CSV table of C-alpha atoms in Angstrom, one decimal:
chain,number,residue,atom,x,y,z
A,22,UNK,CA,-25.9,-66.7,51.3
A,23,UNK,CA,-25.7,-68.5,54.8
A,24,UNK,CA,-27.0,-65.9,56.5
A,25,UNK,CA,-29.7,-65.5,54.6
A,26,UNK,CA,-30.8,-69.1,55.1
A,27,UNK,CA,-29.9,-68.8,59.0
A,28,UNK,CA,-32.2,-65.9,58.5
A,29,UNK,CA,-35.2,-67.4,57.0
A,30,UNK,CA,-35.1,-70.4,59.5
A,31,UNK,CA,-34.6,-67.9,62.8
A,32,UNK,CA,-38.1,-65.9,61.2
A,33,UNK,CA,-39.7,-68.9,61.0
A,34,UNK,CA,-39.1,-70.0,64.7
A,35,UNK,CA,-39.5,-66.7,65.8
A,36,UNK,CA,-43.1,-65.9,64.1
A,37,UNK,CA,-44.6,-69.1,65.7
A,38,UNK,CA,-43.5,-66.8,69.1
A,39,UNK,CA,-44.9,-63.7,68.0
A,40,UNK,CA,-48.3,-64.8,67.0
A,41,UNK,CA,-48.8,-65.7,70.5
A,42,UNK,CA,-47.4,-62.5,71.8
A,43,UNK,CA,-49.6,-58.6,72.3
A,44,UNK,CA,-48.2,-55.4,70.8
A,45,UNK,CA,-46.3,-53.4,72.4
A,46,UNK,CA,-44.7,-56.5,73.4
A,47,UNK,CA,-41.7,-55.7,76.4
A,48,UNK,CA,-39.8,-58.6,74.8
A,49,UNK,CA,-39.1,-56.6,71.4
A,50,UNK,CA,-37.3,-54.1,73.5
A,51,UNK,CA,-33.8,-54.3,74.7
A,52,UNK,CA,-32.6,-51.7,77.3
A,53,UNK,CA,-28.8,-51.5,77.8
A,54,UNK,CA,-26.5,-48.4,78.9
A,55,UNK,CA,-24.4,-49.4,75.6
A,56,UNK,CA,-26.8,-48.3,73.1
A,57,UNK,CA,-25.8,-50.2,70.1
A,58,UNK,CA,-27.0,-53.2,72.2
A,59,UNK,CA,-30.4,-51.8,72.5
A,60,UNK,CA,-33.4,-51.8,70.8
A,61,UNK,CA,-35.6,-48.5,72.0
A,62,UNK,CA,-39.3,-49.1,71.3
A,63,UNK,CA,-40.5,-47.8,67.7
A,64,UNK,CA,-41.6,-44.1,68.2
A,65,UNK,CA,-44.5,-43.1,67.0
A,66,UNK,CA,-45.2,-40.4,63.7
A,67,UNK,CA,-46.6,-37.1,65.2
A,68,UNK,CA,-50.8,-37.3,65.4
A,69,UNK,CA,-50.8,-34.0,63.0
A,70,UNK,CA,-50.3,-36.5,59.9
A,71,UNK,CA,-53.6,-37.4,58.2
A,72,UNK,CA,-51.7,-40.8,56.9
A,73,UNK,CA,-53.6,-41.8,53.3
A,74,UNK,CA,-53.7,-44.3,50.6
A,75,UNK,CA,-52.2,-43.7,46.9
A,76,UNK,CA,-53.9,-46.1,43.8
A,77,UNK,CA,-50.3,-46.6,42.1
A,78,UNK,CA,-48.6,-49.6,40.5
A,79,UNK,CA,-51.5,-51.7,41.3
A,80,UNK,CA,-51.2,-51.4,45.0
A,81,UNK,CA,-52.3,-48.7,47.8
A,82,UNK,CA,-49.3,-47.0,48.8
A,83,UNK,CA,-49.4,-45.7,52.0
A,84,UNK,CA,-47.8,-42.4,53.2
A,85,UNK,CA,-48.5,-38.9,54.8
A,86,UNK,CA,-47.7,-35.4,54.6
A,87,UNK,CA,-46.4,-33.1,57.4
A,88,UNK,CA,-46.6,-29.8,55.7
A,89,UNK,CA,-43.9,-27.2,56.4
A,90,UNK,CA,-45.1,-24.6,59.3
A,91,UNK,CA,-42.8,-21.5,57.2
A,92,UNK,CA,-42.0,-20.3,54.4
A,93,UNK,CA,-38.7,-21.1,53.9
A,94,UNK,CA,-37.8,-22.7,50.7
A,95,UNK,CA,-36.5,-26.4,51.1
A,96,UNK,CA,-36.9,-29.5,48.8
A,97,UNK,CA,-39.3,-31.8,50.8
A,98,UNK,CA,-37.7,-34.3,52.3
A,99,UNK,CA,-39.0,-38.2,51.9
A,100,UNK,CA,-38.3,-40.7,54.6
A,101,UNK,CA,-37.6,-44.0,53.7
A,102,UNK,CA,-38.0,-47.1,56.1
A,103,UNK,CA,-35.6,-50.2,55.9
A,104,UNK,CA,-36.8,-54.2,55.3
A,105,UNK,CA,-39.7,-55.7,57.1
A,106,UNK,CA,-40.5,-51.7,59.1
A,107,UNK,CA,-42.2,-49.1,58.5
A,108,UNK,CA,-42.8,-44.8,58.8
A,109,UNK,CA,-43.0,-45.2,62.4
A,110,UNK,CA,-39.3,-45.8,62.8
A,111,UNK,CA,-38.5,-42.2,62.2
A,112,UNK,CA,-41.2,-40.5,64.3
A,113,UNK,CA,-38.5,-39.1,65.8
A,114,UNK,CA,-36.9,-37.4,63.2
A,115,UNK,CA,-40.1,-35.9,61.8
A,116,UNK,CA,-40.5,-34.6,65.2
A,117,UNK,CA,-37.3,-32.5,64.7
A,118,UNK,CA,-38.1,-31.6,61.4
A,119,UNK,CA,-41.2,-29.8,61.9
A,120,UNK,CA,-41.1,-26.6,62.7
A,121,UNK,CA,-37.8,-26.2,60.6
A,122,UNK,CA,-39.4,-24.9,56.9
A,123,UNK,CA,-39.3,-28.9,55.2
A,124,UNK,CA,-42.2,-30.4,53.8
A,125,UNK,CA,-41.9,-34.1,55.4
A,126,UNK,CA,-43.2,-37.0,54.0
A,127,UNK,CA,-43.8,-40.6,55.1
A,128,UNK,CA,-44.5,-43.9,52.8
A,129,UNK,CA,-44.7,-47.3,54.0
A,130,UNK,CA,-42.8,-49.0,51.4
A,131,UNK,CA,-45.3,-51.5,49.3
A,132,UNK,CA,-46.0,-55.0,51.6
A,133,UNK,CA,-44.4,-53.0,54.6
A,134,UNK,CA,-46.5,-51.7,57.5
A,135,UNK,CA,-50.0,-49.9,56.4
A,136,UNK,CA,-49.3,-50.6,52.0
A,137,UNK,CA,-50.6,-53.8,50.2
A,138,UNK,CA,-48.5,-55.6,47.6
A,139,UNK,CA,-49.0,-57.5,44.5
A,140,UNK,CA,-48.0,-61.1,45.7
A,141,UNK,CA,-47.6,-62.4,42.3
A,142,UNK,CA,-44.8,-59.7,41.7
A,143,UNK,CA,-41.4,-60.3,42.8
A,144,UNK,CA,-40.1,-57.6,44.7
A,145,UNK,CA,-37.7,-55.9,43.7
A,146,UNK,CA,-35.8,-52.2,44.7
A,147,UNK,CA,-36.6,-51.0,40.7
A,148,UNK,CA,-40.1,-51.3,41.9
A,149,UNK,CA,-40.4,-49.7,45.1
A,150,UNK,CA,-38.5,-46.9,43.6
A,151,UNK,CA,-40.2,-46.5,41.1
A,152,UNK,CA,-43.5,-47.0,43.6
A,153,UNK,CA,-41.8,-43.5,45.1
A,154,UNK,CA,-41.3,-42.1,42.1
A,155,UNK,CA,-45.1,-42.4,41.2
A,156,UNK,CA,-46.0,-40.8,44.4
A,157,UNK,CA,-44.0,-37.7,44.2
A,158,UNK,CA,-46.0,-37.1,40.7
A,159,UNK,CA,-49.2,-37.9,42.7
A,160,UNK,CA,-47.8,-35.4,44.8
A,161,UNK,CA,-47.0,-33.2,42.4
A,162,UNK,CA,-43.2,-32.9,44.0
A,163,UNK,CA,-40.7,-32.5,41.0
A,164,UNK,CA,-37.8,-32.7,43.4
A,165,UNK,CA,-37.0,-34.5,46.8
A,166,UNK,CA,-34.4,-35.1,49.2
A,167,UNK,CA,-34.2,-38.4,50.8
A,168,UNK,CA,-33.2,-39.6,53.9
A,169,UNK,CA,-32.9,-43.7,53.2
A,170,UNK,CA,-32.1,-46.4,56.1
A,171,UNK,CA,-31.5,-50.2,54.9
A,172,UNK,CA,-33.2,-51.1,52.2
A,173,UNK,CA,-34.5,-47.1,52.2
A,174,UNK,CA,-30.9,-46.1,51.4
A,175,UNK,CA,-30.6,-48.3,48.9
A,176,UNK,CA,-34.1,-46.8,46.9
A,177,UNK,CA,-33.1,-43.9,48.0
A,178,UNK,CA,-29.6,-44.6,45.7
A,179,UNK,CA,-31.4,-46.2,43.2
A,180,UNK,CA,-34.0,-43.2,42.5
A,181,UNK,CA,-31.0,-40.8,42.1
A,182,UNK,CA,-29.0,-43.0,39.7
A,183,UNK,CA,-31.9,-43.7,37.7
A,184,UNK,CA,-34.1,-40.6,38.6
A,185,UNK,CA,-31.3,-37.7,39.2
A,186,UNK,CA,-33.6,-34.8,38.2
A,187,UNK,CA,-36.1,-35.6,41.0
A,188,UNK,CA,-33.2,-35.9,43.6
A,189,UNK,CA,-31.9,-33.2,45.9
A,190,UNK,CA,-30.1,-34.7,48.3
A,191,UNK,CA,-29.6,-37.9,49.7
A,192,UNK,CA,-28.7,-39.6,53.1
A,193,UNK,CA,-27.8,-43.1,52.6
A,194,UNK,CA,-27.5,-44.7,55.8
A,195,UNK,CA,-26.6,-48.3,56.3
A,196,UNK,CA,-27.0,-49.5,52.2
A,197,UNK,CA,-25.2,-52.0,50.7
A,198,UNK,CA,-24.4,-52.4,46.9
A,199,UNK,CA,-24.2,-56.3,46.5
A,200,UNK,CA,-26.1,-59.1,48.6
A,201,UNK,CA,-22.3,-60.5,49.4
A,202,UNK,CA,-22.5,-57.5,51.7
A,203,UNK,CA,-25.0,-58.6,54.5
A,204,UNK,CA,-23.8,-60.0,57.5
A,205,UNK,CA,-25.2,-62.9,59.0
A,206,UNK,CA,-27.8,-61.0,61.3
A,207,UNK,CA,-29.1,-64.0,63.2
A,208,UNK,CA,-25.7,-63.8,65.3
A,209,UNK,CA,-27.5,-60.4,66.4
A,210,UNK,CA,-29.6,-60.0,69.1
A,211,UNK,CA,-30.4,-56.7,68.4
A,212,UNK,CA,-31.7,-57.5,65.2
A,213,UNK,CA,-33.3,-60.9,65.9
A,214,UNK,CA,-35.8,-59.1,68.6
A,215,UNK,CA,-36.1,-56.2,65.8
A,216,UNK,CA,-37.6,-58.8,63.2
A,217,UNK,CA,-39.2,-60.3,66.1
A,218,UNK,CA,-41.1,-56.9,66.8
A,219,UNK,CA,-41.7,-56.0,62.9
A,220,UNK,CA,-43.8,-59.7,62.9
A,221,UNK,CA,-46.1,-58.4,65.6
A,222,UNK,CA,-46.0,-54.7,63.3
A,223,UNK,CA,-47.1,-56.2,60.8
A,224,UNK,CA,-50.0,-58.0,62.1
A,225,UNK,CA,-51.4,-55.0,63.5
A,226,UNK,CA,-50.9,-52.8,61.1
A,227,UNK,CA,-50.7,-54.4,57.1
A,228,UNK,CA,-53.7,-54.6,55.1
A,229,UNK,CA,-53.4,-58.6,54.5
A,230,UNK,CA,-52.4,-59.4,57.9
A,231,UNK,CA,-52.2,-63.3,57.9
A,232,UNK,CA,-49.8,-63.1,54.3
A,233,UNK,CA,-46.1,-62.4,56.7
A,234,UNK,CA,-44.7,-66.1,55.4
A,235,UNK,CA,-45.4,-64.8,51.8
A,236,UNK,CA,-44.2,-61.2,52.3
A,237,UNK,CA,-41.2,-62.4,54.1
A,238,UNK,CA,-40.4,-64.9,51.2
A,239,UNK,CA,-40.4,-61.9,48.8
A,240,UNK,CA,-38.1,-60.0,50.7
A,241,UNK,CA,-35.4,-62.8,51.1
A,242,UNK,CA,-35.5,-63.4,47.6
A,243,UNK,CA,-34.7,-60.1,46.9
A,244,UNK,CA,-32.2,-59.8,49.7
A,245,UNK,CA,-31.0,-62.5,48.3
A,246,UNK,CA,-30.0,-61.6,44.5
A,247,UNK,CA,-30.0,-57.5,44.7
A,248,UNK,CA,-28.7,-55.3,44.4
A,249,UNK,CA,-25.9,-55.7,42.4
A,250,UNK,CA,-24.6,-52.3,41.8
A,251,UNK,CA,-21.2,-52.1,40.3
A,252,UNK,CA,-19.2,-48.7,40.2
A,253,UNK,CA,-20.7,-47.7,36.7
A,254,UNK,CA,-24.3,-47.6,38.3
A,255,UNK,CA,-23.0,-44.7,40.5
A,256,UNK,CA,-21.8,-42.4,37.7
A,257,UNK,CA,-24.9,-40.5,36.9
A,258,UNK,CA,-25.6,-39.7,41.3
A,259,UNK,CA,-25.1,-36.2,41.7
A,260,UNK,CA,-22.1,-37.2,44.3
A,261,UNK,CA,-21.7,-33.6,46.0
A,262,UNK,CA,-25.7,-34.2,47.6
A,263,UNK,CA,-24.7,-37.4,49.1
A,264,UNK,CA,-23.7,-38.8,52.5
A,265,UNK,CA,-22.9,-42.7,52.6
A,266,UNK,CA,-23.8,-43.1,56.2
A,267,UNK,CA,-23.4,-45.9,58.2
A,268,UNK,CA,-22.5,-46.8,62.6
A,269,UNK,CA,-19.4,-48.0,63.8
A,270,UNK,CA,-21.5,-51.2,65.6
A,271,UNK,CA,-23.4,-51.9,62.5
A,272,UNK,CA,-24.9,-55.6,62.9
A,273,UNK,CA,-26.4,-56.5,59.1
A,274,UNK,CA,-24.1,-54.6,56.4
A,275,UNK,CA,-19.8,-54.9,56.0
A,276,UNK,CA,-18.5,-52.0,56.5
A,277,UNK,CA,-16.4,-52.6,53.0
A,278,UNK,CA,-19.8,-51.5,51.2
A,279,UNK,CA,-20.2,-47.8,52.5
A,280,UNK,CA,-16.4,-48.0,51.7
A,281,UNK,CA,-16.5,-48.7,48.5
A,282,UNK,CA,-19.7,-46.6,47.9
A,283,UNK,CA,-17.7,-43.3,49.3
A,284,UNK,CA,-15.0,-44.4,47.1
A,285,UNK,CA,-17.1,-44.1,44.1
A,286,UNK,CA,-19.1,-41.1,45.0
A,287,UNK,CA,-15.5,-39.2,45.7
A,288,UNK,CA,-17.5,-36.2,45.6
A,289,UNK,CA,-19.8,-36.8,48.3
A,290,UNK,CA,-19.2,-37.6,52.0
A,291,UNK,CA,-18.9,-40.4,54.1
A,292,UNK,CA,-19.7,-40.2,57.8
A,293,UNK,CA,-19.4,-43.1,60.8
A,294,UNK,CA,-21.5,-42.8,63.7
A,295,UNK,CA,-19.8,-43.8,66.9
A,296,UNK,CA,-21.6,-46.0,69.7
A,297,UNK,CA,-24.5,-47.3,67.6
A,298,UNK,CA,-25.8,-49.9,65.0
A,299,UNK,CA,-28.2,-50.2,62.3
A,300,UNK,CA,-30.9,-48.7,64.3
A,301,UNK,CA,-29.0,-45.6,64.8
A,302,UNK,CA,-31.8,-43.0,64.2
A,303,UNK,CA,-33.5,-44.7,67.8
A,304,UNK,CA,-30.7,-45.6,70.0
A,305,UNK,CA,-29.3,-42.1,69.5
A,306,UNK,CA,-32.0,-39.9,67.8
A,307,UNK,CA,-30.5,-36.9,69.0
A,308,UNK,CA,-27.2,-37.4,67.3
A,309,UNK,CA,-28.7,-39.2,64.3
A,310,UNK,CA,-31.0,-35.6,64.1
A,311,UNK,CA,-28.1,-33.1,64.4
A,312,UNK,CA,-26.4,-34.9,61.4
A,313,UNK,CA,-29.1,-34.8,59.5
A,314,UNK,CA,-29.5,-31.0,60.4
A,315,UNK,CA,-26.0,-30.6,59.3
A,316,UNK,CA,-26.5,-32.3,56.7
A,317,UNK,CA,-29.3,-30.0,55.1
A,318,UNK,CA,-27.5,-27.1,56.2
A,319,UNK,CA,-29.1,-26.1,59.7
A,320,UNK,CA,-26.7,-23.7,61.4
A,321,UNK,CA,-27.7,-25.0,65.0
């Protein structure tokens, strides 16, 4: 739990900065020819998305819909933001998506980016998911794929242990099963100037603006005791629709976790991506968007 604590104190020195500080900020973006050392700025989603509001759970739920431009038959796909972001993050994988026959959806993950909270509920991954799970009936989606990073893998994972006739496929990258698993990120620079960007996110764009200290506080506690998966919780995934997924520079999870995930879904895959970190999908978007092709069974 050390790094944990390390963590909360670093946030708290590090919001006094960013309240001070404009968005887009230069200082939340690191450039270096070693792209696992850099931190690209956060793209953007494509202006065709309407973005909305769901009434669910007692919050608004924010996501948006990027409608599929054929009529080729695919499970939509659901993209699913890690701690402290939000659906901006994988602008650049919705890019690549349209066009080829998915229905894509966004959702800012309840107290993240654009979606309120409940502050007088814990948060907790059984809640988001099930926050997910609400929407796709809103939706009227009876089955989705997933594509999870972070704390979006691990909903991702939890929605098809718990859920697995709504799930498709998933691709889990950068989860871990226990908190024992995170790695004392405030040795990162990376990720230090990624929480210092999400602070100056979420300013702009939550719906209680001024609450961070109190959303943050959530998260850590959260972070802090789940989840605690053990290798029973994995027996009812559909293994043969999953990819554990994680970098060979990851920063924030061991890489024992994806390990011993693979290990339990033996009929899934497991797939390292070289010369980047936990923010894979924006220091190498290209690469991160050919797996994923691959993945759903693109032939190019």
């Amino acid at each position: 739990m050390r790094g944990l604590a390390n963590f909360f104190v670093f946030v708290g020195q590090v919001a006094l900065l960013a309240s001070c500080a404009s968005y887009p900020d230069e200082s939340t973006v690191i450039r270096n020819p070693k792209r696992w050392l850099s931190l690209p700025p956060t793209p953007s989603l494509p202006s065709s998305g309407k973005g909305t509001y769901a009434s669910l759970n007692n919050i608004q739920l924010w996501y948006d819909v990027f409608p599929s431009s054929n009529q080729q038959q695919h499970s939509p796909i659901i993209f699913l933001h890690g701690g402290l972001g939000n659906s901006d993050y994988f602008g650049n994988q919705v890019r690549f998506f349209q066009g080829k026959g998915f229905q894509i959806v966004t959702v800012d993950s309840r107290g993240h980016g654009r979606s309120s909270t409940d502050f007088n509920i814990p948060l907790s991954y059984d809640l988001m998911s099930e926050d997910f799970v609400a929407l796709m009936d809103q939706l009227q989606i009876p089955k989705a794929s997933f594509v999870g990073w972070s704390d979006g893998a691990i909903n991702a994972l939890n929605i098809a242990a718990k859920h697995p006739d709504r799930v498709d496929k998933v691709f889990a990258f950068a989860a871990n099963y226990n908190p024992s698993g995170v790695m004392d990120t405030t040795l990162s620079t990376v990720f230090n100037t990624y929480v210092n960007r999400t602070i100056l996110e979420y300013g702009r764009l939550s719906p209680h603006p001024n609450r961070f200290d109190e959303f943050l506080n959530q998260i850590l506690q959260m972070w802090g005791s789940q989840p605690n998966w053990t290798e029973s919780f994995f027996s009812t995934i559909n293994a043969k629709n999953v990819w554990i997924v994680d970098a060979d520079h990851e920063e924030a999870v061991y890489r024992s976790q994806q390990d011993d995930m693979a290990k339990w879904l033996p009929d899934g895959g497991q797939l390292l991506l070289p010369q980047v970190s936990h923010f894979a999908f924006i220091q190498a978007p290209n690469m991160f968007n050919q797996m994923l092709w691959s993945f759903f069974g693109g032939e190019d």
